[in-house]
PDB file of C-alpha atoms in Angstrom:
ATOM      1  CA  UNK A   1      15.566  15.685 -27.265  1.00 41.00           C
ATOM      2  CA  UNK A   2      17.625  12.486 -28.448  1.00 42.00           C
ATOM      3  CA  UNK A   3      17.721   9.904 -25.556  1.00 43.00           C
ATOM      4  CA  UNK A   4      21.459   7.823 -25.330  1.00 41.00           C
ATOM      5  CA  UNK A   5      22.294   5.082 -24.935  1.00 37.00           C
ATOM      6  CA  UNK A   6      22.139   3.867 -21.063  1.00 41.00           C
ATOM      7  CA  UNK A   7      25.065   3.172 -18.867  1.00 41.00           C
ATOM      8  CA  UNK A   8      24.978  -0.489 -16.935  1.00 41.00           C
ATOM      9  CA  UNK A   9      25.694  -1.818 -14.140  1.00 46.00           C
ATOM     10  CA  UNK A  10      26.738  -5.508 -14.233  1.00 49.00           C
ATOM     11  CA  UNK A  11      25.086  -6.529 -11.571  1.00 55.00           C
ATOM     12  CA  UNK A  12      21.844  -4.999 -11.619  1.00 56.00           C
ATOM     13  CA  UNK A  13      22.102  -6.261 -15.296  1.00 55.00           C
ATOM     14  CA  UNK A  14      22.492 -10.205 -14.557  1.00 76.00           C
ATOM     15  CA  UNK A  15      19.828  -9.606 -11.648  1.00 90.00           C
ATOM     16  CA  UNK A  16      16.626  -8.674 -14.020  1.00 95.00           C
ATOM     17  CA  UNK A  17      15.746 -10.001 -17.112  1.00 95.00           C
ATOM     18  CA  UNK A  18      15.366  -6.605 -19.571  1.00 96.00           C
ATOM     19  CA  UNK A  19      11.819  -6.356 -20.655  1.00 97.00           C
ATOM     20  CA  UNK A  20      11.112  -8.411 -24.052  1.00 97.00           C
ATOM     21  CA  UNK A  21       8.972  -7.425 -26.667  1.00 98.00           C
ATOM     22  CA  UNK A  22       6.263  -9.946 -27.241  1.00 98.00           C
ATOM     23  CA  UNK A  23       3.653  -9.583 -30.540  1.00 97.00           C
ATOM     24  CA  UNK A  24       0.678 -12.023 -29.556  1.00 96.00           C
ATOM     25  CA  UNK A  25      -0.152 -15.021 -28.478  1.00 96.00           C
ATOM     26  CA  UNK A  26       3.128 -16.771 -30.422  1.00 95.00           C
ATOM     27  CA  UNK A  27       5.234 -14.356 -28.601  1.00 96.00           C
ATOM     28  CA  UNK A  28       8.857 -15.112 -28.980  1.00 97.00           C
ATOM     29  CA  UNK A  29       8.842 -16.578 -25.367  1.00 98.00           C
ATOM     30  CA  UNK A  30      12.273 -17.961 -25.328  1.00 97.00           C
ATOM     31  CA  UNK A  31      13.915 -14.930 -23.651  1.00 96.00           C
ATOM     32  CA  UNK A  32      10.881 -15.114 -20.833  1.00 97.00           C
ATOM     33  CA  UNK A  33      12.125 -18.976 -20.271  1.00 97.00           C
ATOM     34  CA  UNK A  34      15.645 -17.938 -20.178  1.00 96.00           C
ATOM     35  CA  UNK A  35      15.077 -15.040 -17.707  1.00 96.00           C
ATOM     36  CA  UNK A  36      13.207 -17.586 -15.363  1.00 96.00           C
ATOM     37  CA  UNK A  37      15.317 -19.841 -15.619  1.00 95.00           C
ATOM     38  CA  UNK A  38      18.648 -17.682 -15.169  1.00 94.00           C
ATOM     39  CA  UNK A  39      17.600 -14.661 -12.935  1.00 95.00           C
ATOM     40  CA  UNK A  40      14.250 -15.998 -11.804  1.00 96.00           C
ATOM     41  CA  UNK A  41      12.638 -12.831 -12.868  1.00 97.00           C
ATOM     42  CA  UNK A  42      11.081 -12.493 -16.684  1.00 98.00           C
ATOM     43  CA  UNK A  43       8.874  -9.262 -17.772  1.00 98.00           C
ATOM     44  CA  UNK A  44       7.477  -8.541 -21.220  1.00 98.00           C
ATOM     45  CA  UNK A  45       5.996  -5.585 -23.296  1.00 98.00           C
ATOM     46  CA  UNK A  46       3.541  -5.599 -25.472  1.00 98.00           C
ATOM     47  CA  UNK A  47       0.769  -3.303 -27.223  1.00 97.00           C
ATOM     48  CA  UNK A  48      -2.814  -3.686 -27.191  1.00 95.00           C
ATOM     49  CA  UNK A  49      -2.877  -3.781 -30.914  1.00 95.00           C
ATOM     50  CA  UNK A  50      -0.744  -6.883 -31.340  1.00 97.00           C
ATOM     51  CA  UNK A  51      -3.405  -9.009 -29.449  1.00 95.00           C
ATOM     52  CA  UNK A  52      -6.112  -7.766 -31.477  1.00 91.00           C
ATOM     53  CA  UNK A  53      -6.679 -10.909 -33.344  1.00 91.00           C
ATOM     54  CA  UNK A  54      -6.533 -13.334 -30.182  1.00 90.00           C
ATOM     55  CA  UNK A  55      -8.630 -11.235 -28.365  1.00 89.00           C
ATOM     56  CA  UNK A  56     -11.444 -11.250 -31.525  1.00 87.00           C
ATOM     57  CA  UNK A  57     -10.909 -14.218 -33.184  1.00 83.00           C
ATOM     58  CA  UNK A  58      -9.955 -17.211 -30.832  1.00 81.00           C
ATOM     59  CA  UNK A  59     -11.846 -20.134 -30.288  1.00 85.00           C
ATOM     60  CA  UNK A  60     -10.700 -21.087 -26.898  1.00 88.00           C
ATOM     61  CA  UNK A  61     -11.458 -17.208 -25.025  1.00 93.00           C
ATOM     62  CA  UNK A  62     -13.388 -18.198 -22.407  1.00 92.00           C
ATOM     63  CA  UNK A  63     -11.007 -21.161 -20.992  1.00 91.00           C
ATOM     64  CA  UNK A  64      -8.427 -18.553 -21.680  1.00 93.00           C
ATOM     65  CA  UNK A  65     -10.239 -15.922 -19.294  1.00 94.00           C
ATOM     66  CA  UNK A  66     -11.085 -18.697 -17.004  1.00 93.00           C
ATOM     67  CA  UNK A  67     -12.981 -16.530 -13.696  1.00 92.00           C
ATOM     68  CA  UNK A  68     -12.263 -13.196 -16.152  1.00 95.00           C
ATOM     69  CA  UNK A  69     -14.805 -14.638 -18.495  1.00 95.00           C
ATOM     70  CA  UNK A  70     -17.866 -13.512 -16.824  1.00 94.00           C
ATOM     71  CA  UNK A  71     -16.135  -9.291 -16.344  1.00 94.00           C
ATOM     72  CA  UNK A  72     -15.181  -9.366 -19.661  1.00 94.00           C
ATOM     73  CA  UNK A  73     -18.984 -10.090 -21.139  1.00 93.00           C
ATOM     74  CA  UNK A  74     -20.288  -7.834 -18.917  1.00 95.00           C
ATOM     75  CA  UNK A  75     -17.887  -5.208 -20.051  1.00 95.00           C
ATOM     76  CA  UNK A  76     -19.868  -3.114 -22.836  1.00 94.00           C
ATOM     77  CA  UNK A  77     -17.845  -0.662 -23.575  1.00 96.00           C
ATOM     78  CA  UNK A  78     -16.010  -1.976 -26.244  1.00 93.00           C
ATOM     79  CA  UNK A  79     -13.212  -0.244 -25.948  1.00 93.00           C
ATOM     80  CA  UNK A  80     -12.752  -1.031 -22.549  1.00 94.00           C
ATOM     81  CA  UNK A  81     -13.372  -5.002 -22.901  1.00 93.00           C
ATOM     82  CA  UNK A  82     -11.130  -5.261 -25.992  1.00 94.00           C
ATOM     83  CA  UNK A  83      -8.154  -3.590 -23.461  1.00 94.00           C
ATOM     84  CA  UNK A  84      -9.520  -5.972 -20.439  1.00 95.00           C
ATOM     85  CA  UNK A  85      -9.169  -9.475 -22.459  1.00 95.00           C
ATOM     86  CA  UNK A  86      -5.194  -8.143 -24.396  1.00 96.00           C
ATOM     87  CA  UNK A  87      -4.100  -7.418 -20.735  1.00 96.00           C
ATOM     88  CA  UNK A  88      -5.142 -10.229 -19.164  1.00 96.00           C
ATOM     89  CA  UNK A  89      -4.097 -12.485 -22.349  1.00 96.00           C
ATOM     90  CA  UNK A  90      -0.587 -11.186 -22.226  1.00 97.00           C
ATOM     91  CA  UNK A  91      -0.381 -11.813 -18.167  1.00 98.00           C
ATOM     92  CA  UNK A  92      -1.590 -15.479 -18.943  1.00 97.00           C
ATOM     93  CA  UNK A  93       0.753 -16.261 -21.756  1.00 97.00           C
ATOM     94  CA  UNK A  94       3.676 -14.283 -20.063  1.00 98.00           C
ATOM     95  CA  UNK A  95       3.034 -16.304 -17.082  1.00 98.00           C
ATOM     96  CA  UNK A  96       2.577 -19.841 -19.218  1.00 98.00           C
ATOM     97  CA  UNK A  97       6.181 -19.321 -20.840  1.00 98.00           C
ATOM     98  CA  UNK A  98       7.562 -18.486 -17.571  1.00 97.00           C
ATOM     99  CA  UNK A  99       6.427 -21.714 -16.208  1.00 97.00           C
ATOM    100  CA  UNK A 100       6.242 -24.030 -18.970  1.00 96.00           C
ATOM    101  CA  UNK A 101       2.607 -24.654 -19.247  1.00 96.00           C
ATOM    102  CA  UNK A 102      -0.616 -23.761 -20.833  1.00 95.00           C
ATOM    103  CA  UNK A 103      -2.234 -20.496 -20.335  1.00 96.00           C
ATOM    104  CA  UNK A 104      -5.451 -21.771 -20.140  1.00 94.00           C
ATOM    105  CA  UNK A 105      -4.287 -23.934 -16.985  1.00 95.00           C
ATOM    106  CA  UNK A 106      -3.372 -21.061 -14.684  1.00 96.00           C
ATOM    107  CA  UNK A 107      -5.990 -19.617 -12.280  1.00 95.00           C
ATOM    108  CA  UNK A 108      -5.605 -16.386 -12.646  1.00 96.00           C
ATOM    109  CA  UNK A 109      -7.020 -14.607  -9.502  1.00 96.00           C
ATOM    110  CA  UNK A 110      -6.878 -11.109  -7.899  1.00 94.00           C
ATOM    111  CA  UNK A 111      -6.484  -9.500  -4.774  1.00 91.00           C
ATOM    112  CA  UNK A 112      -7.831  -6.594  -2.809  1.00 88.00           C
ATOM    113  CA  UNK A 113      -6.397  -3.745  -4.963  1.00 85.00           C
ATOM    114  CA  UNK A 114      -6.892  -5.530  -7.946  1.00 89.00           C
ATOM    115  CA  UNK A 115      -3.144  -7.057  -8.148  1.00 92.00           C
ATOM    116  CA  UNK A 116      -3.372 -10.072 -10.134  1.00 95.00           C
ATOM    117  CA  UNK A 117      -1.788 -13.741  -8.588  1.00 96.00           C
ATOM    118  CA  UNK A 118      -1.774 -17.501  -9.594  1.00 97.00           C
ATOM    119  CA  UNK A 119      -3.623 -19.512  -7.383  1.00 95.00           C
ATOM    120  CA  UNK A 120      -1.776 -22.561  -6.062  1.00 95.00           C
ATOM    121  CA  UNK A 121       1.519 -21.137  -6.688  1.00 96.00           C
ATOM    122  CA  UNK A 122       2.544 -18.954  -3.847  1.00 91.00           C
ATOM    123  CA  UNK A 123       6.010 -18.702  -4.950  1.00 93.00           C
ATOM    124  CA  UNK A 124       5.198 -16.615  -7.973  1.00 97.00           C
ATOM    125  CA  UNK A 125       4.248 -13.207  -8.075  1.00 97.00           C
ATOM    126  CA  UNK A 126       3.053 -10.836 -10.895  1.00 98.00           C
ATOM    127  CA  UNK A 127       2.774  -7.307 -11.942  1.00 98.00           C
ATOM    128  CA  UNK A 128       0.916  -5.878 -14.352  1.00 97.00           C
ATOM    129  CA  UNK A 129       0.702  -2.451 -15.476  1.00 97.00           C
ATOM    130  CA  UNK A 130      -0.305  -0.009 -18.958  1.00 96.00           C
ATOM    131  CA  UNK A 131      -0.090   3.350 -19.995  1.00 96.00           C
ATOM    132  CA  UNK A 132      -1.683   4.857 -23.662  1.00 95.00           C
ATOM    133  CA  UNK A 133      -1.322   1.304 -25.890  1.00 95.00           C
ATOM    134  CA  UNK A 134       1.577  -0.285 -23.965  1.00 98.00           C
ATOM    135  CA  UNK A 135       1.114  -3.377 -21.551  1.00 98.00           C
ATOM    136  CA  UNK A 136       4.145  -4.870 -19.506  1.00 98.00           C
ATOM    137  CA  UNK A 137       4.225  -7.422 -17.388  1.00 98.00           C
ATOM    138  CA  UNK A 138       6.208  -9.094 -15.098  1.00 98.00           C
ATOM    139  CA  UNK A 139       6.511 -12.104 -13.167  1.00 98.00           C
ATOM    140  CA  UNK A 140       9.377 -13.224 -10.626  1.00 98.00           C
ATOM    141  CA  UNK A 141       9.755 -16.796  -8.407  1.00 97.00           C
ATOM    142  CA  UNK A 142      12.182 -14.850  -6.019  1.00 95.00           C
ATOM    143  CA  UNK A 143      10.150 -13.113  -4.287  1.00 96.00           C
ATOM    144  CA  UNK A 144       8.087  -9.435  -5.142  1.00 97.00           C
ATOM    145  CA  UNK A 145       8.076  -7.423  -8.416  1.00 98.00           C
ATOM    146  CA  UNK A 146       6.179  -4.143  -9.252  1.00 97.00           C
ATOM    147  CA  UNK A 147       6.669  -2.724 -12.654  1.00 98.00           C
ATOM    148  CA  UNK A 148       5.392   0.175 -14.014  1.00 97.00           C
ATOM    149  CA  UNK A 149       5.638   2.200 -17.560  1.00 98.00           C
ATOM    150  CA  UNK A 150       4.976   5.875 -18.265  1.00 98.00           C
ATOM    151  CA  UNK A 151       5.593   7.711 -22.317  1.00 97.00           C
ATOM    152  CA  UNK A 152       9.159   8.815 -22.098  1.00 96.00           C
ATOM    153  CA  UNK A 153       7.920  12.127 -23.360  1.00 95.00           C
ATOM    154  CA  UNK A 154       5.878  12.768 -20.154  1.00 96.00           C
ATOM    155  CA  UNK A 155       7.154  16.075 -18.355  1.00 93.00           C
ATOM    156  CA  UNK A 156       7.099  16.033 -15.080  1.00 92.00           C
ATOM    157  CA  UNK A 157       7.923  19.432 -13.549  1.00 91.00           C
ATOM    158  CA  UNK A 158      10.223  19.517 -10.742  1.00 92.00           C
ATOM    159  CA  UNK A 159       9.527  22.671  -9.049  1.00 92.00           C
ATOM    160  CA  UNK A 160       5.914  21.732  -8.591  1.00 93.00           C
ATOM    161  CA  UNK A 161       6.264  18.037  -8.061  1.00 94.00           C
ATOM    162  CA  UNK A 162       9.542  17.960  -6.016  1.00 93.00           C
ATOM    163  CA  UNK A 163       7.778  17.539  -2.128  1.00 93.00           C
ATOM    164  CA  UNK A 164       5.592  15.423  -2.848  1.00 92.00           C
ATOM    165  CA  UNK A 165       8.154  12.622  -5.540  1.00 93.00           C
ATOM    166  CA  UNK A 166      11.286  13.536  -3.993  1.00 95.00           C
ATOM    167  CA  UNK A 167      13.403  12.809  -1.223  1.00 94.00           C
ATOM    168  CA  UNK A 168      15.630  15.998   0.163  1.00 93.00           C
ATOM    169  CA  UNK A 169      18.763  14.105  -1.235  1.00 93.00           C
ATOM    170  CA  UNK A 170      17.092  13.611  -4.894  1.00 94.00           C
ATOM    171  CA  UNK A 171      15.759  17.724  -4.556  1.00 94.00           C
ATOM    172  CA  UNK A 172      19.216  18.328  -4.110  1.00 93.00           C
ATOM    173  CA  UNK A 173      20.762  16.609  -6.980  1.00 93.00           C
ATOM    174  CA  UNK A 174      17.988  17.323  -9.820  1.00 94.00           C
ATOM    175  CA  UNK A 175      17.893  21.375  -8.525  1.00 94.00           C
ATOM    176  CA  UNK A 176      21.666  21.253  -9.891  1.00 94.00           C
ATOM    177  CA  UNK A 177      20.468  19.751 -13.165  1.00 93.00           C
ATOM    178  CA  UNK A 178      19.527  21.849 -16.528  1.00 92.00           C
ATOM    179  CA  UNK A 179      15.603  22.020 -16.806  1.00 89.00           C
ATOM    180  CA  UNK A 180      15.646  19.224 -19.072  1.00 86.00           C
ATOM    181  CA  UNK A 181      17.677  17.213 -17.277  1.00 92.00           C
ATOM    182  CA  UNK A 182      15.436  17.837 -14.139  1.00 93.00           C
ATOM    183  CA  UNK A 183      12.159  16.395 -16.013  1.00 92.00           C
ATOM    184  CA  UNK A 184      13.383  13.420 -16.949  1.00 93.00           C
ATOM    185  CA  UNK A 185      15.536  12.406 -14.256  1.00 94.00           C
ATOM    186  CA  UNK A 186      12.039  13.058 -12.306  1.00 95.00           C
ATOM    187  CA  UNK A 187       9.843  10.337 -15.033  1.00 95.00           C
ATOM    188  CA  UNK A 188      12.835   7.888 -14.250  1.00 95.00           C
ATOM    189  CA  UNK A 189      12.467   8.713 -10.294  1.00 95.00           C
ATOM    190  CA  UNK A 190       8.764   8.348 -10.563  1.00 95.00           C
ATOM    191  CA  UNK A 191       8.675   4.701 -12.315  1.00 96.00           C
ATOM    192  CA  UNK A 192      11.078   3.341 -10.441  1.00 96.00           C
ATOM    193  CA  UNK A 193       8.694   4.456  -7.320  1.00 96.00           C
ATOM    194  CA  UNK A 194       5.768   3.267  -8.353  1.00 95.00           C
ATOM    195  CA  UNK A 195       7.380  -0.110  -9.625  1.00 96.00           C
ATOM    196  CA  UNK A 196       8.666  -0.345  -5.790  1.00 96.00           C
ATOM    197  CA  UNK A 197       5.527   0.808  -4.046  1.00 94.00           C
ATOM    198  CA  UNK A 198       3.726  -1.474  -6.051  1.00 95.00           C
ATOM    199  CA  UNK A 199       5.947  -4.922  -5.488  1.00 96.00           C
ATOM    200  CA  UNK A 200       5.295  -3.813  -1.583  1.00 93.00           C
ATOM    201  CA  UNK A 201       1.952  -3.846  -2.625  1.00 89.00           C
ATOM    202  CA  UNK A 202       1.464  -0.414  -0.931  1.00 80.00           C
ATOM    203  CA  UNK A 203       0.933   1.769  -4.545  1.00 65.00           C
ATOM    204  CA  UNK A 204       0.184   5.504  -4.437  1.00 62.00           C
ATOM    205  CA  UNK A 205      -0.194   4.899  -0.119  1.00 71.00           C
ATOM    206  CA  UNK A 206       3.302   5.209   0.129  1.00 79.00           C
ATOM    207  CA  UNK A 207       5.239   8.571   0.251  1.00 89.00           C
ATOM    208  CA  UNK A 208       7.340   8.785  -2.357  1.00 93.00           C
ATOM    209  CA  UNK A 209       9.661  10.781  -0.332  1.00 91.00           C
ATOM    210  CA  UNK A 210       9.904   8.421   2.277  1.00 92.00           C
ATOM    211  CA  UNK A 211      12.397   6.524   0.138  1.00 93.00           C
ATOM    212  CA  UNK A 212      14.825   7.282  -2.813  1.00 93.00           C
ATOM    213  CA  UNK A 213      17.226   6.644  -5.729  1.00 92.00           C
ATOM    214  CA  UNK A 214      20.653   7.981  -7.108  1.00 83.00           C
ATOM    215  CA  UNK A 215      19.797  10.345  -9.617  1.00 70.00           C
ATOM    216  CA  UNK A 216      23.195  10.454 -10.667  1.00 60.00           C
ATOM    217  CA  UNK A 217      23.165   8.640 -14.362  1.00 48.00           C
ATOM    218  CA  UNK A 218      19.448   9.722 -14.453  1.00 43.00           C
ATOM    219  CA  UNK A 219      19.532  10.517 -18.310  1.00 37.00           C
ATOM    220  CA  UNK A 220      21.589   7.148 -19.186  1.00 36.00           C
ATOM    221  CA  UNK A 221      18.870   5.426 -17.414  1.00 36.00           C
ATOM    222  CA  UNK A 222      16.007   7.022 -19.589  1.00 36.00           C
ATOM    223  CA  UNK A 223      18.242   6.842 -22.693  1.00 34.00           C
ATOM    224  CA  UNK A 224      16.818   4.637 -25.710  1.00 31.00           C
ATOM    225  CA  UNK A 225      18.263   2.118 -26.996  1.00 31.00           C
ATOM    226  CA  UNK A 226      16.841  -0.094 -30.603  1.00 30.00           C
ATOM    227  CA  UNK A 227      13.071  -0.601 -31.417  1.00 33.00           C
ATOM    228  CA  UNK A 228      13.473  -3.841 -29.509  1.00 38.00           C
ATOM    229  CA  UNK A 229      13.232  -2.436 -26.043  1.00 42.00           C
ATOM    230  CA  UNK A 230      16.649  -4.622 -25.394  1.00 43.00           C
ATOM    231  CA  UNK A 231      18.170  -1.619 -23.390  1.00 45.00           C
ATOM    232  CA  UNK A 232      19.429  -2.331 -19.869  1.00 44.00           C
ATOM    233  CA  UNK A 233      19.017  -0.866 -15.908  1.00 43.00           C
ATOM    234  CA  UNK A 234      21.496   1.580 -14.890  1.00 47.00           C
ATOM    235  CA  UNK A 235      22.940   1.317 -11.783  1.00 48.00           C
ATOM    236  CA  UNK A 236      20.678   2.599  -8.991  1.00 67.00           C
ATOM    237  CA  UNK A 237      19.878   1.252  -5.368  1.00 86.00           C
ATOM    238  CA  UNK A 238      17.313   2.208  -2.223  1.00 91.00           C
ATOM    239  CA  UNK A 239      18.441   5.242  -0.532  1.00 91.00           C
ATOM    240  CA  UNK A 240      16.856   6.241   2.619  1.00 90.00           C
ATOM    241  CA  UNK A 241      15.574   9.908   2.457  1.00 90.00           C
ATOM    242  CA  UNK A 242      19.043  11.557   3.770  1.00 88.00           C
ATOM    243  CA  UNK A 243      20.814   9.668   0.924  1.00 86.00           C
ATOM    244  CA  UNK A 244      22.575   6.888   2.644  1.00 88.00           C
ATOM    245  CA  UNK A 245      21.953   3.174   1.258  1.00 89.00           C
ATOM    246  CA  UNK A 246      17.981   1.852   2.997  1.00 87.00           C
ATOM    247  CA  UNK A 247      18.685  -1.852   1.871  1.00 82.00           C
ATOM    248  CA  UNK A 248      21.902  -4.540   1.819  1.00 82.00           C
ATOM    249  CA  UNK A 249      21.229  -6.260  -1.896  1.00 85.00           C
ATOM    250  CA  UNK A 250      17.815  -7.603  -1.268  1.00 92.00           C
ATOM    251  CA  UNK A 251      16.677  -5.445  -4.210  1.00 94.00           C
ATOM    252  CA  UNK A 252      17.245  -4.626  -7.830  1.00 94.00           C
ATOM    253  CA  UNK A 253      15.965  -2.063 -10.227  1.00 94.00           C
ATOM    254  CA  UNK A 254      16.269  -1.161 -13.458  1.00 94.00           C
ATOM    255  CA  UNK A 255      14.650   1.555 -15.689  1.00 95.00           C
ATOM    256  CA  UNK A 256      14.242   0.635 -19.774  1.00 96.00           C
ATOM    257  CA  UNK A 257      13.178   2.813 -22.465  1.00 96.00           C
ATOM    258  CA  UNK A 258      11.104   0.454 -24.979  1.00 97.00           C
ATOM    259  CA  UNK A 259       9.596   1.234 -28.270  1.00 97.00           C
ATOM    260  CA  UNK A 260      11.613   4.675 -28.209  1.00 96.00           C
ATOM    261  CA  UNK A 261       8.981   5.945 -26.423  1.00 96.00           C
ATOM    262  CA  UNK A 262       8.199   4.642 -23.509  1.00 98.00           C
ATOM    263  CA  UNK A 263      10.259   4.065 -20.271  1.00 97.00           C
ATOM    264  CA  UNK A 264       9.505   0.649 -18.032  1.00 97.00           C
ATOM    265  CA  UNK A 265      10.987   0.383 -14.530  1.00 97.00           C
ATOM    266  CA  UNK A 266      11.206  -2.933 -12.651  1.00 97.00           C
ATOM    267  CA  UNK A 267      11.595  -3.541  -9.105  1.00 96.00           C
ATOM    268  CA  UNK A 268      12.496  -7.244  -8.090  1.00 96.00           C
ATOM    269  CA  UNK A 269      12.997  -8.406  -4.703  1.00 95.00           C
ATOM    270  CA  UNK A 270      15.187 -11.539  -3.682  1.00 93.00           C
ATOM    271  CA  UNK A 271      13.878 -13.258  -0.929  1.00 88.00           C
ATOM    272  CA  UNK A 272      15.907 -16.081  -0.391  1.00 84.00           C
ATOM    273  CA  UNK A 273      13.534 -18.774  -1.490  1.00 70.00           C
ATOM    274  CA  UNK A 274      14.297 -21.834  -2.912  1.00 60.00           C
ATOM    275  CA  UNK A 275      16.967 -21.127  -5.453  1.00 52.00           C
ATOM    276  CA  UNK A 276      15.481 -24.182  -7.761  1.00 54.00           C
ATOM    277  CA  UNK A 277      15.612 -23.131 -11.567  1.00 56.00           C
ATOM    278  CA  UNK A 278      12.936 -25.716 -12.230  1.00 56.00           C
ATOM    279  CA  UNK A 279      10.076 -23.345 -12.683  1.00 58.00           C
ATOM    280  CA  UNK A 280       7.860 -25.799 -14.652  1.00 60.00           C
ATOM    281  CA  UNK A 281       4.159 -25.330 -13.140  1.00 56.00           C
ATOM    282  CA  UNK A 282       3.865 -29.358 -12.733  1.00 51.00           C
ATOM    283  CA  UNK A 283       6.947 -29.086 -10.478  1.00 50.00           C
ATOM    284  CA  UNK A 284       5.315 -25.994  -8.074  1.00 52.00           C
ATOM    285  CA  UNK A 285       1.867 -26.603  -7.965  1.00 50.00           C
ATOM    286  CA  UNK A 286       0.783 -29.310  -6.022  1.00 48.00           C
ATOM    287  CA  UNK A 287      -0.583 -32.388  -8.450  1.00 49.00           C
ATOM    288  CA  UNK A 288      -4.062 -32.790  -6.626  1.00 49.00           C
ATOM    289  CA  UNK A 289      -4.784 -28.894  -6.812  1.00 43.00           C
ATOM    290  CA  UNK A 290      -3.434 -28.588 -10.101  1.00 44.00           C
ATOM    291  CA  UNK A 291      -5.897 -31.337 -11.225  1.00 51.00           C
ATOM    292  CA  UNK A 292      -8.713 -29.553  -9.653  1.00 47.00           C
ATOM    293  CA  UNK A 293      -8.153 -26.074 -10.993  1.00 46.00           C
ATOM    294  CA  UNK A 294      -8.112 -28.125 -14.682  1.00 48.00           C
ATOM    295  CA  UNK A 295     -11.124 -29.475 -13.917  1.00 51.00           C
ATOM    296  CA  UNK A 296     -12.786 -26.393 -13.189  1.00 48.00           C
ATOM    297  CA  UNK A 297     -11.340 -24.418 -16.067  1.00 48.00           C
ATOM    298  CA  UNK A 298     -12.919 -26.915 -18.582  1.00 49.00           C
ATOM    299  CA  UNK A 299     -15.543 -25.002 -20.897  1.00 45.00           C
ATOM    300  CA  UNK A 300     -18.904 -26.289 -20.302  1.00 41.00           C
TER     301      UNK A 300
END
């Protein structure tokens, strides 16, 4: 079935960055810059093939990898460590554009659960997430983002699924949809979930139908837009389970279909920080840490 075109919202439009379609290493990067600098969210998608070459053929890998370095030769599946070092390229280069430095500079870290951070930078977060050969990521100064992507073809069905993804508002709405309707206003529900549970940091832990979304607009929201992913969110908010609104403005989503065949949600949370627009990584990391993580990213 055809996707259309997605209604927008205005606001949730000028409050995320849509997801930009980055080939490699050279990107283009200026719409990441721009998003930072405007919204003070950025995210990016990418395929695993388009970092083939930087992940075979450059020089400077292990800087690049920094602490991956030693996971990645130890990988020997080859498969597996060719997807390890693209994903972790395009978080360091997504990341480097953001903030206007090198990628090789940032110390890329992890926590428990595997979510990926910059050390020294507290300010930032990141989200990383694939599905079959697409990568996104994004990155936000504002406070927490969770993205997450699933093929747009993916059928979800509603009468087995509904309990367990939906809240008794959303079961209402989707059983007065047409089958088709029903599936893919479900895929939309269930990115936009995950891409909330996982700027929480909570993941699969969290009910799903603890919280919700309008599924009114559901198929403008999955609708495609050009090969360039350029599409925007349409209007949705946090519902509690009953319907009514769960949060006052804090948060912004947005669902995206990129590629033509793949949808990417984004959840971005404003918390109040400092509203600076300077971003550059010399101006939030501390100098004396900053020199010390260089240091200790230097090949030997």
């Amino acid at each position: 079935m055809p996707m259309e075109e997605p209604r927008c919202d205005a606001v949730q439009r000028e409050r995320i960055t849509a997801p930009v379609h980055v080939t490699g290493p050279a990107g283009p990067w200026e719409a990441v810059r721009e998003g930072m600098a405007r919204r003070g969210n950025a995210s990016v998608h990418t395929t695993w093939g388009e970092w083939l070459t930087a992940a075979l053929a450059e020089p400077a890998l292990r800087p690049l990898l920094g602490r991956d370095w030693q996971r990645y030769r130890h990988t020997t599946d080859p498969t597996i460590r060719f997807r390890f070092v693209a994903s972790r390229l395009a978080v360091r280069y997504t990341a480097a554009a953001a903030l206007g430095t090198d990628p090789a500079k940032l110390d890329l870290s992890y926590k428990p659960g595997g979510r990926p951070y910059l050390r020294g930078l507290d300010q930032i977060d990141l989200s990383l997430t694939h599905t079959d050969e697409l990568i996104a990521v994004g990155i936000s100064r504002n406070g927490r983002i969770g993205i997450d992507t699933e093929p747009a073809d993916r059928r979800l069905a509603f009468s087995l699924l509904q309990n367990q993804v939906c809240t008794e508002a959303e079961r209402a709405e989707l059983a007065a949809l047409p089958e088709a309707e029903q599936s893919a206003g479900m895929l939309r529900l269930w990115t936009l979930k995950e891409a909330y549970t996982k700027a929480l940091g909570q993941g699969l832990r969290m009910g799903f139908s603890e919280f919700g979304f309008a599924t009114r607009g559901a198929t403008g929201a999955t609708g495609a837009t050009s090969g360039s992913g350029s599409g925007h969110a349409a209007d949705t908010g946090l519902l509690a389970p009953d319907g009514t609104p769960a949060a006052h403005g804090e948060w912004a989503f947005g669902t995206y279909p990129v590629l033509g065949r793949y949808l990417v949600s984004i959840a971005c949370h404003d918390a109040g920080l400092d509203p600076s627009r300077d971003t550059a990584v010399s101006t939030m990391l501390d100098e004396g840490f900053f020199a010390m993580v260089s240091g200790l990213l230097d090949p030997v």
